[in-house]
Amino acid sequence: MNSHHRLRKNPAALLLSAAFCWSLPAAALEGNEPEQPQSLTDKICFGRPRAQCEVELDVPAACAADGSGTDPSCPIVFFLHGSGGTNTWYPKTSGVHDANMIGVYPQGEGGWNTGPKDTNLCAWDDFECDTDPDEGDFIASIIDEIRALGGTGNVYAYGNSNGAALAHRLASNGGTRLPIKGIIVSVTQLLASPERSGPGSLNYNQPKSERGTPPVSILSIMGTEDGLIPYLGGSSAVFNGNEQFELMGAIESMSEWANHNGCTGLYSTTPHTTDKGDGTATKYDYTDGCPEGIYVEHYEIHGGGHNAGGAQVDGEKIDVLGFVSRVEGGGGGSPPSPSPPTPPPSTNGCEDDAFWHGKFNTAHTCDYVA
């Protein structure tokens, strides 16, 4: 008896099976214990040109979207390692369970494809390439999956060195697919050139309002004597001699973000102490001149090298999740200036005009009748 005959003989069974499948609940974001992240690797990595691909998802119980949590709108924070680094330590060190935030720990291919790499098969300006990692689509697909599971929170990215370069790029391509609300970046600034690089369409290297890039809050820390990523910008050894790639200066990069965010570009500076470089640091704060809800802050570690991202400032390391909490809490920037009050209308219908007087008495001036 063939399968078609069996279906004809028992149509009720087929209908029951279809109804059962229709009633199955969609997968929902589940919480996990600290240091025991979930894996999205199979869903995200399949079919991509990524030999080392791995994606871990770390969800505090409070952030679950399966009905057991209290806040499925918890902020979603990507932790992006540097070149040659791994995602191994983030489940132990991210702090997302204490902060009630969702952590995402992707693994790059020996780093992130944000510039010329010896392992790339295509030219840096071959945007149709499908054999090199497309970082924008990779991260966007992770966000899509988290959204499909019920995670609705704002998205942030924290990166060090090459990871910071990717955070800058993600924010520069912000929009529907990459809804980046804030970035925390250490020891890397924006590229000055080229405008685009690498595969795909989410590959722009500077933010542009004309492309629909939304405002992005940013916290940055860099050392003035970084031998790998020059504080004043220009070329770097990480570009393998490719003259098409140039970095902005650190302050130029911050000004680019401030201007993009609609800030005035003015900043205040405050002195601080640090355990790196010559022991001193300066904070540049553009926030007061920004629209409400936007933070733009930069720590300059005087004499600091490429390890400045781990610097303590006034005895404390930069608080990545604390910055996220500040952005989530609103504030930042300045509220719109209130319009000046409209002067009340004149009640006597006359002005203090030296040539005006009453019809029957020239002594009855405006000042007299008022």
mmCIF file of C-alpha atoms in Angstrom:
data_model
loop_
_atom_site.group_PDB
_atom_site.id
_atom_site.type_symbol
_atom_site.label_atom_id
_atom_site.label_comp_id
_atom_site.label_asym_id
_atom_site.label_seq_id
_atom_site.Cartn_x
_atom_site.Cartn_y
_atom_site.Cartn_z
ATOM 1 C CA MET A 1 0.000 0.000 0.000
ATOM 2 C CA ASN A 2 1.624 3.315 -1.018
ATOM 3 C CA SER A 3 1.699 6.470 1.067
ATOM 4 C CA HIS A 4 -0.831 8.272 -1.125
ATOM 5 C CA HIS A 5 -3.334 5.492 -0.533
ATOM 6 C CA ARG A 6 -2.794 5.659 3.235
ATOM 7 C CA LEU A 7 -3.513 9.406 3.255
ATOM 8 C CA ARG A 8 -6.712 8.892 1.343
ATOM 9 C CA LYS A 9 -7.799 6.143 3.719
ATOM 10 C CA ASN A 10 -7.243 8.292 6.863
ATOM 11 C CA PRO A 11 -7.822 12.012 6.136
ATOM 12 C CA ALA A 12 -8.790 12.657 9.773
ATOM 13 C CA ALA A 13 -5.282 11.700 10.898
ATOM 14 C CA LEU A 14 -3.797 14.169 8.438
ATOM 15 C CA LEU A 15 -6.058 16.950 9.677
ATOM 16 C CA LEU A 16 -5.239 16.163 13.292
ATOM 17 C CA SER A 17 -1.526 16.227 12.547
ATOM 18 C CA ALA A 18 -1.811 19.564 10.759
ATOM 19 C CA ALA A 19 -3.801 21.050 13.624
ATOM 20 C CA PHE A 20 -1.191 19.847 16.113
ATOM 21 C CA CYS A 21 1.648 21.437 14.137
ATOM 22 C CA TRP A 22 -0.320 24.677 13.825
ATOM 23 C CA SER A 23 -0.836 24.815 17.597
ATOM 24 C CA LEU A 24 2.827 24.350 18.522
ATOM 25 C CA PRO A 25 4.099 27.512 20.234
ATOM 26 C CA ALA A 26 6.916 29.427 18.557
ATOM 27 C CA ALA A 27 10.315 29.174 20.208
ATOM 28 C CA ALA A 28 10.837 31.887 22.808
ATOM 29 C CA LEU A 29 13.852 33.422 24.464
ATOM 30 C CA GLU A 30 14.729 31.304 27.489
ATOM 31 C CA GLY A 31 16.900 32.232 30.434
ATOM 32 C CA ASN A 32 20.098 30.371 31.296
ATOM 33 C CA GLU A 33 22.307 30.060 34.348
ATOM 34 C CA PRO A 34 25.364 32.329 34.686
ATOM 35 C CA GLU A 35 28.409 31.067 32.769
ATOM 36 C CA GLN A 36 26.202 28.645 30.812
ATOM 37 C CA PRO A 37 25.267 30.554 27.655
ATOM 38 C CA GLN A 38 23.015 29.144 24.966
ATOM 39 C CA SER A 39 24.242 28.464 21.434
ATOM 40 C CA LEU A 40 22.919 30.102 18.270
ATOM 41 C CA THR A 41 25.780 28.666 16.237
ATOM 42 C CA ASP A 42 23.783 26.203 14.153
ATOM 43 C CA LYS A 43 21.115 28.758 13.275
ATOM 44 C CA ILE A 44 23.495 31.614 12.411
ATOM 45 C CA CYS A 45 26.687 30.058 11.082
ATOM 46 C CA PHE A 46 25.418 27.489 8.569
ATOM 47 C CA GLY A 47 26.341 28.360 4.985
ATOM 48 C CA ARG A 48 28.632 31.248 5.867
ATOM 49 C CA PRO A 49 32.323 31.389 4.855
ATOM 50 C CA ARG A 50 33.390 31.252 8.501
ATOM 51 C CA ALA A 51 35.542 28.349 9.731
ATOM 52 C CA GLN A 52 35.602 29.510 13.373
ATOM 53 C CA CYS A 53 32.005 30.697 13.605
ATOM 54 C CA GLU A 54 30.301 30.505 16.983
ATOM 55 C CA VAL A 55 27.531 32.572 18.574
ATOM 56 C CA GLU A 56 26.708 32.376 22.273
ATOM 57 C CA LEU A 57 23.627 33.961 23.812
ATOM 58 C CA ASP A 58 23.599 34.758 27.535
ATOM 59 C CA VAL A 59 20.106 35.460 28.891
ATOM 60 C CA PRO A 60 19.433 36.261 32.562
ATOM 61 C CA ALA A 61 16.220 34.730 33.873
ATOM 62 C CA ALA A 62 14.623 38.169 34.181
ATOM 63 C CA CYS A 63 15.088 38.771 30.442
ATOM 64 C CA ALA A 64 13.384 35.578 29.211
ATOM 65 C CA ALA A 65 10.546 36.011 26.742
ATOM 66 C CA ASP A 66 8.934 32.624 27.430
ATOM 67 C CA GLY A 67 6.659 33.961 30.139
ATOM 68 C CA SER A 68 9.054 33.229 33.006
ATOM 69 C CA GLY A 69 10.946 36.526 32.796
ATOM 70 C CA THR A 70 9.923 39.972 33.925
ATOM 71 C CA ASP A 71 11.530 42.092 31.185
ATOM 72 C CA PRO A 72 12.030 40.726 27.640
ATOM 73 C CA SER A 73 12.993 44.283 26.656
ATOM 74 C CA CYS A 74 16.343 43.949 28.465
ATOM 75 C CA PRO A 75 19.167 45.701 26.578
ATOM 76 C CA ILE A 76 21.090 43.430 24.183
ATOM 77 C CA VAL A 77 24.865 43.896 24.323
ATOM 78 C CA PHE A 78 27.306 42.439 21.773
ATOM 79 C CA PHE A 79 30.806 41.744 23.114
ATOM 80 C CA LEU A 80 33.347 41.867 20.270
ATOM 81 C CA HIS A 81 36.859 40.540 20.860
ATOM 82 C CA GLY A 82 40.007 41.922 19.274
ATOM 83 C CA SER A 83 42.129 40.516 16.454
ATOM 84 C CA GLY A 84 43.312 37.009 17.306
ATOM 85 C CA GLY A 85 41.043 36.971 20.360
ATOM 86 C CA THR A 86 38.180 34.703 21.325
ATOM 87 C CA ASN A 87 34.761 34.904 22.937
ATOM 88 C CA THR A 88 35.788 32.356 25.604
ATOM 89 C CA TRP A 89 35.934 34.637 28.635
ATOM 90 C CA TYR A 90 32.823 36.716 28.112
ATOM 91 C CA PRO A 91 30.439 34.298 29.863
ATOM 92 C CA LYS A 92 32.599 34.705 33.000
ATOM 93 C CA THR A 93 33.378 38.403 32.749
ATOM 94 C CA SER A 94 30.572 40.251 30.946
ATOM 95 C CA GLY A 95 28.452 40.889 34.066
ATOM 96 C CA VAL A 96 25.159 40.686 32.166
ATOM 97 C CA HIS A 97 23.424 38.534 34.789
ATOM 98 C CA ASP A 98 24.067 41.100 37.509
ATOM 99 C CA ALA A 99 22.911 43.915 35.229
ATOM 100 C CA ASN A 100 19.878 42.092 33.762
ATOM 101 C CA MET A 101 21.067 42.546 30.201
ATOM 102 C CA ILE A 102 21.337 40.019 27.376
ATOM 103 C CA GLY A 103 24.896 39.237 26.307
ATOM 104 C CA VAL A 104 25.853 38.130 22.799
ATOM 105 C CA TYR A 105 29.316 36.629 22.270
ATOM 106 C CA PRO A 106 30.159 35.995 18.598
ATOM 107 C CA GLN A 107 33.465 34.522 17.445
ATOM 108 C CA GLY A 108 35.278 36.212 14.569
ATOM 109 C CA GLU A 109 37.586 34.667 12.008
ATOM 110 C CA GLY A 110 40.814 35.481 13.837
ATOM 111 C CA GLY A 111 39.280 38.921 14.193
ATOM 112 C CA TRP A 112 36.761 40.920 12.193
ATOM 113 C CA ASN A 113 36.738 41.791 8.508
ATOM 114 C CA THR A 114 36.949 45.572 8.881
ATOM 115 C CA GLY A 115 39.994 46.126 6.668
ATOM 116 C CA PRO A 116 42.618 44.338 4.563
ATOM 117 C CA LYS A 117 43.253 40.792 5.821
ATOM 118 C CA ASP A 118 45.709 38.203 4.541
ATOM 119 C CA THR A 119 42.999 35.548 4.810
ATOM 120 C CA ASN A 120 40.539 37.359 2.519
ATOM 121 C CA LEU A 121 40.059 35.928 -0.959
ATOM 122 C CA CYS A 122 38.513 39.041 -2.515
ATOM 123 C CA ALA A 123 39.732 42.598 -2.963
ATOM 124 C CA TRP A 124 38.610 44.995 -0.233
ATOM 125 C CA ASP A 125 36.391 46.856 -2.729
ATOM 126 C CA ASP A 126 34.634 43.764 -4.107
ATOM 127 C CA PHE A 127 31.302 44.366 -2.406
ATOM 128 C CA GLU A 128 29.687 41.377 -4.165
ATOM 129 C CA CYS A 129 32.199 38.930 -2.684
ATOM 130 C CA ASP A 130 30.623 35.866 -1.056
ATOM 131 C CA THR A 131 33.784 34.052 0.042
ATOM 132 C CA ASP A 132 34.911 36.490 2.770
ATOM 133 C CA PRO A 133 33.073 37.220 6.034
ATOM 134 C CA ASP A 134 30.273 39.772 5.730
ATOM 135 C CA GLU A 135 30.264 41.177 9.256
ATOM 136 C CA GLY A 136 27.260 43.458 8.853
ATOM 137 C CA ASP A 137 24.988 40.670 7.667
ATOM 138 C CA PHE A 138 26.404 38.308 10.316
ATOM 139 C CA ILE A 139 25.521 40.619 13.219
ATOM 140 C CA ALA A 140 22.201 41.636 11.641
ATOM 141 C CA SER A 141 21.220 37.957 11.387
ATOM 142 C CA ILE A 142 21.931 37.454 15.083
ATOM 143 C CA ILE A 143 19.723 40.430 15.934
ATOM 144 C CA ASP A 144 16.988 39.028 13.672
ATOM 145 C CA GLU A 145 17.125 35.709 15.529
ATOM 146 C CA ILE A 146 16.943 37.352 18.953
ATOM 147 C CA ARG A 147 13.978 39.437 17.785
ATOM 148 C CA ALA A 148 12.273 36.282 16.480
ATOM 149 C CA LEU A 149 12.707 34.730 19.932
ATOM 150 C CA GLY A 150 11.016 37.702 21.581
ATOM 151 C CA GLY A 151 13.957 39.861 22.662
ATOM 152 C CA THR A 152 12.811 43.434 22.090
ATOM 153 C CA GLY A 153 15.473 45.504 23.858
ATOM 154 C CA ASN A 154 17.786 48.160 22.464
ATOM 155 C CA VAL A 155 21.031 46.930 20.914
ATOM 156 C CA TYR A 156 24.545 47.962 21.964
ATOM 157 C CA ALA A 157 28.052 46.890 20.969
ATOM 158 C CA TYR A 158 31.227 46.838 23.049
ATOM 159 C CA GLY A 159 34.540 46.148 21.357
ATOM 160 C CA ASN A 160 38.253 46.359 21.985
ATOM 161 C CA SER A 161 40.767 47.107 19.198
ATOM 162 C CA ASN A 162 39.568 45.201 16.102
ATOM 163 C CA GLY A 163 36.286 44.605 17.964
ATOM 164 C CA ALA A 164 35.962 48.364 18.427
ATOM 165 C CA ALA A 165 36.535 48.815 14.701
ATOM 166 C CA LEU A 166 33.564 46.516 14.108
ATOM 167 C CA ALA A 167 31.450 48.391 16.679
ATOM 168 C CA HIS A 168 32.168 51.668 14.846
ATOM 169 C CA ARG A 169 31.189 50.021 11.567
ATOM 170 C CA LEU A 170 27.971 48.510 12.920
ATOM 171 C CA ALA A 171 26.899 51.890 14.271
ATOM 172 C CA SER A 172 27.886 53.590 11.002
ATOM 173 C CA ASN A 173 25.465 51.249 9.227
ATOM 174 C CA GLY A 174 22.757 51.655 11.842
ATOM 175 C CA GLY A 175 19.141 51.409 10.808
ATOM 176 C CA THR A 176 16.466 48.766 10.431
ATOM 177 C CA ARG A 177 18.829 45.782 10.219
ATOM 178 C CA LEU A 178 21.408 47.145 12.660
ATOM 179 C CA PRO A 179 19.434 49.127 15.257
ATOM 180 C CA ILE A 180 22.509 50.143 17.264
ATOM 181 C CA LYS A 181 21.654 52.555 20.085
ATOM 182 C CA GLY A 182 25.112 52.873 21.632
ATOM 183 C CA ILE A 183 28.708 51.671 21.374
ATOM 184 C CA ILE A 184 31.554 51.397 23.859
ATOM 185 C CA VAL A 185 34.877 51.351 22.008
ATOM 186 C CA SER A 186 38.446 51.063 23.225
ATOM 187 C CA VAL A 187 41.690 51.812 21.364
ATOM 188 C CA THR A 188 40.197 52.303 17.892
ATOM 189 C CA GLN A 189 38.543 55.234 16.144
ATOM 190 C CA LEU A 190 36.612 55.697 12.884
ATOM 191 C CA LEU A 191 38.252 55.180 9.521
ATOM 192 C CA ALA A 192 38.757 58.334 7.458
ATOM 193 C CA SER A 193 38.900 56.246 4.278
ATOM 194 C CA PRO A 194 37.724 54.352 2.349
ATOM 195 C CA GLU A 195 34.002 55.053 2.406
ATOM 196 C CA ARG A 196 33.166 51.335 2.084
ATOM 197 C CA SER A 197 35.102 48.085 2.367
ATOM 198 C CA GLY A 198 34.356 44.375 2.426
ATOM 199 C CA PRO A 199 31.382 42.290 1.300
ATOM 200 C CA GLY A 200 27.746 43.243 1.401
ATOM 201 C CA SER A 201 25.750 46.430 1.772
ATOM 202 C CA LEU A 202 26.267 47.050 5.516
ATOM 203 C CA ASN A 203 29.898 47.975 4.928
ATOM 204 C CA TYR A 204 30.128 51.770 5.246
ATOM 205 C CA ASN A 205 32.943 53.071 7.429
ATOM 206 C CA GLN A 206 31.509 56.424 8.514
ATOM 207 C CA PRO A 207 28.021 57.393 9.724
ATOM 208 C CA LYS A 208 25.838 59.417 7.375
ATOM 209 C CA SER A 209 22.405 60.836 8.143
ATOM 210 C CA GLU A 210 21.697 60.803 4.391
ATOM 211 C CA ARG A 211 21.805 56.992 4.513
ATOM 212 C CA GLY A 212 19.431 56.963 7.469
ATOM 213 C CA THR A 213 22.049 56.265 10.133
ATOM 214 C CA PRO A 214 20.374 57.183 13.446
ATOM 215 C CA PRO A 215 22.146 59.004 16.306
ATOM 216 C CA VAL A 216 24.347 56.746 18.433
ATOM 217 C CA SER A 217 25.654 57.285 21.960
ATOM 218 C CA ILE A 218 29.369 56.549 22.274
ATOM 219 C CA LEU A 219 31.906 56.025 25.046
ATOM 220 C CA SER A 220 35.521 55.839 23.858
ATOM 221 C CA ILE A 221 38.913 55.326 25.501
ATOM 222 C CA MET A 222 42.307 55.553 23.752
ATOM 223 C CA GLY A 223 45.977 56.036 24.567
ATOM 224 C CA THR A 224 47.940 58.916 23.054
ATOM 225 C CA GLU A 225 51.048 56.777 22.482
ATOM 226 C CA ASP A 226 49.401 53.742 20.913
ATOM 227 C CA GLY A 227 52.014 52.223 18.609
ATOM 228 C CA LEU A 228 49.491 50.175 16.636
ATOM 229 C CA ILE A 229 46.482 52.475 16.281
ATOM 230 C CA PRO A 230 47.874 56.055 16.129
ATOM 231 C CA TYR A 231 45.939 58.462 18.320
ATOM 232 C CA LEU A 232 46.364 61.211 15.727
ATOM 233 C CA GLY A 233 45.187 58.983 12.919
ATOM 234 C CA GLY A 234 46.759 58.066 9.609
ATOM 235 C CA SER A 235 48.038 54.692 8.495
ATOM 236 C CA SER A 236 48.494 51.619 10.676
ATOM 237 C CA ALA A 237 50.321 48.316 10.479
ATOM 238 C CA VAL A 238 46.950 46.553 10.679
ATOM 239 C CA PHE A 239 46.250 47.686 7.100
ATOM 240 C CA ASN A 240 49.149 45.647 5.710
ATOM 241 C CA GLY A 241 50.513 48.580 3.747
ATOM 242 C CA ASN A 242 47.241 49.346 1.944
ATOM 243 C CA GLU A 243 47.329 53.117 1.395
ATOM 244 C CA GLN A 244 43.570 53.288 0.801
ATOM 245 C CA PHE A 245 42.964 52.801 4.523
ATOM 246 C CA GLU A 246 43.499 55.746 6.868
ATOM 247 C CA LEU A 247 42.287 56.381 10.417
ATOM 248 C CA MET A 248 40.765 59.609 11.670
ATOM 249 C CA GLY A 249 42.449 61.204 14.646
ATOM 250 C CA ALA A 250 40.775 60.246 17.911
ATOM 251 C CA ILE A 251 39.283 63.703 18.544
ATOM 252 C CA GLU A 252 38.335 64.027 14.876
ATOM 253 C CA SER A 253 36.485 60.717 15.185
ATOM 254 C CA MET A 254 34.626 61.926 18.275
ATOM 255 C CA SER A 255 33.725 65.163 16.485
ATOM 256 C CA GLU A 256 32.419 63.130 13.548
ATOM 257 C CA TRP A 257 30.097 61.230 15.877
ATOM 258 C CA ALA A 258 29.071 64.390 17.719
ATOM 259 C CA ASN A 259 28.217 66.194 14.488
ATOM 260 C CA HIS A 260 26.370 63.164 13.143
ATOM 261 C CA ASN A 261 24.350 62.991 16.365
ATOM 262 C CA GLY A 262 23.233 66.591 16.022
ATOM 263 C CA CYS A 263 25.442 67.864 18.839
ATOM 264 C CA THR A 264 26.954 71.327 18.802
ATOM 265 C CA GLY A 265 30.469 69.861 18.708
ATOM 266 C CA LEU A 266 31.478 71.789 21.819
ATOM 267 C CA TYR A 267 32.932 69.783 24.685
ATOM 268 C CA SER A 268 34.132 70.185 28.248
ATOM 269 C CA THR A 269 37.311 68.603 29.609
ATOM 270 C CA THR A 270 38.074 67.292 33.080
ATOM 271 C CA PRO A 271 41.374 65.913 34.457
ATOM 272 C CA HIS A 272 41.594 62.401 35.885
ATOM 273 C CA THR A 273 44.129 59.921 37.199
ATOM 274 C CA THR A 274 44.848 56.527 35.640
ATOM 275 C CA ASP A 275 47.060 53.475 36.082
ATOM 276 C CA LYS A 276 48.279 53.584 32.454
ATOM 277 C CA GLY A 277 50.613 55.878 30.550
ATOM 278 C CA ASP A 278 51.960 58.775 32.590
ATOM 279 C CA GLY A 279 49.203 58.434 35.174
ATOM 280 C CA THR A 280 46.998 61.225 33.853
ATOM 281 C CA ALA A 281 43.911 61.271 31.645
ATOM 282 C CA THR A 282 41.510 63.808 30.178
ATOM 283 C CA LYS A 283 37.808 63.266 29.644
ATOM 284 C CA TYR A 284 36.205 64.993 26.662
ATOM 285 C CA ASP A 285 32.454 65.292 27.158
ATOM 286 C CA TYR A 286 30.284 66.518 24.275
ATOM 287 C CA THR A 287 27.021 65.479 25.915
ATOM 288 C CA ASP A 288 25.690 68.859 27.067
ATOM 289 C CA GLY A 289 25.572 70.048 23.464
ATOM 290 C CA CYS A 290 23.773 66.931 22.214
ATOM 291 C CA PRO A 291 20.076 66.178 21.752
ATOM 292 C CA GLU A 292 18.383 64.761 24.809
ATOM 293 C CA GLY A 293 19.188 61.080 25.312
ATOM 294 C CA ILE A 294 22.571 61.167 23.523
ATOM 295 C CA TYR A 295 25.908 60.697 25.313
ATOM 296 C CA VAL A 296 29.259 61.348 23.599
ATOM 297 C CA GLU A 297 32.291 60.824 25.869
ATOM 298 C CA HIS A 298 35.986 60.144 25.300
ATOM 299 C CA TYR A 299 38.837 59.339 27.684
ATOM 300 C CA GLU A 300 42.316 60.305 26.518
ATOM 301 C CA ILE A 301 44.976 58.305 28.395
ATOM 302 C CA HIS A 302 48.145 60.400 28.273
ATOM 303 C CA GLY A 303 51.121 58.287 27.301
ATOM 304 C CA GLY A 304 48.914 55.200 27.106
ATOM 305 C CA GLY A 305 49.567 52.435 24.586
ATOM 306 C CA HIS A 306 47.368 49.814 22.967
ATOM 307 C CA ASN A 307 46.512 48.483 26.423
ATOM 308 C CA ALA A 308 44.727 51.703 27.358
ATOM 309 C CA GLY A 309 41.355 50.013 26.968
ATOM 310 C CA GLY A 310 41.947 48.255 30.273
ATOM 311 C CA ALA A 311 42.951 51.417 32.094
ATOM 312 C CA GLN A 312 41.522 52.357 35.441
ATOM 313 C CA VAL A 313 40.318 55.951 35.588
ATOM 314 C CA ASP A 314 40.145 57.381 39.099
ATOM 315 C CA GLY A 315 40.547 53.854 40.418
ATOM 316 C CA GLU A 316 37.805 52.229 38.329
ATOM 317 C CA LYS A 317 37.770 50.581 34.919
ATOM 318 C CA ILE A 318 35.414 51.975 32.327
ATOM 319 C CA ASP A 319 31.960 50.633 33.198
ATOM 320 C CA VAL A 320 30.626 49.188 29.950
ATOM 321 C CA LEU A 321 27.232 48.113 31.261
ATOM 322 C CA GLY A 322 26.999 51.211 33.425
ATOM 323 C CA PHE A 323 27.171 53.287 30.250
ATOM 324 C CA VAL A 324 24.417 51.161 28.717
ATOM 325 C CA SER A 325 22.309 51.779 31.829
ATOM 326 C CA ARG A 326 22.832 55.525 31.537
ATOM 327 C CA VAL A 327 21.719 55.552 27.909
ATOM 328 C CA GLU A 328 18.726 53.354 28.771
ATOM 329 C CA GLY A 329 17.794 55.742 31.554
ATOM 330 C CA GLY A 330 17.447 58.676 29.190
ATOM 331 C CA GLY A 331 18.973 61.951 30.224
ATOM 332 C CA GLY A 332 22.138 62.843 28.379
ATOM 333 C CA GLY A 333 22.236 65.843 26.133
ATOM 334 C CA SER A 334 20.037 68.801 26.866
ATOM 335 C CA PRO A 335 16.279 69.060 26.475
ATOM 336 C CA PRO A 336 15.120 71.479 23.768
ATOM 337 C CA SER A 337 15.294 75.094 24.861
ATOM 338 C CA PRO A 338 11.841 76.356 25.780
ATOM 339 C CA SER A 339 10.402 78.989 23.505
ATOM 340 C CA PRO A 340 10.484 82.496 24.990
ATOM 341 C CA PRO A 341 7.150 83.534 26.462
ATOM 342 C CA THR A 342 4.890 85.486 24.182
ATOM 343 C CA PRO A 343 4.534 89.056 25.488
ATOM 344 C CA PRO A 344 1.007 89.889 26.578
ATOM 345 C CA PRO A 345 -0.970 92.027 24.150
ATOM 346 C CA SER A 346 -1.166 95.725 24.839
ATOM 347 C CA THR A 347 -4.253 96.655 26.818
ATOM 348 C CA ASN A 348 -4.332 100.359 25.992
ATOM 349 C CA GLY A 349 -3.916 100.168 22.226
ATOM 350 C CA CYS A 350 -1.200 102.803 22.018
ATOM 351 C CA GLU A 351 2.547 103.043 21.829
ATOM 352 C CA ASP A 352 4.917 105.404 23.524
ATOM 353 C CA ASP A 353 5.294 107.531 20.400
ATOM 354 C CA ALA A 354 6.567 111.068 20.791
ATOM 355 C CA PHE A 355 4.274 112.244 18.000
ATOM 356 C CA TRP A 356 1.052 110.715 19.329
ATOM 357 C CA HIS A 357 -1.441 112.634 21.481
ATOM 358 C CA GLY A 358 -5.134 112.822 22.205
ATOM 359 C CA LYS A 359 -7.399 114.386 19.632
ATOM 360 C CA PHE A 360 -8.591 117.218 21.882
ATOM 361 C CA ASN A 361 -5.600 117.720 24.187
ATOM 362 C CA THR A 362 -1.979 117.533 23.134
ATOM 363 C CA ALA A 363 -0.968 116.862 26.772
ATOM 364 C CA HIS A 364 -2.719 113.503 26.617
ATOM 365 C CA THR A 365 0.263 111.503 25.356
ATOM 366 C CA CYS A 366 0.507 107.735 25.394
ATOM 367 C CA ASP A 367 2.377 107.909 28.686
ATOM 368 C CA TYR A 368 -0.446 110.035 30.142
ATOM 369 C CA VAL A 369 -3.305 107.749 29.151
ATOM 370 C CA ALA A 370 -1.389 104.628 30.226
#
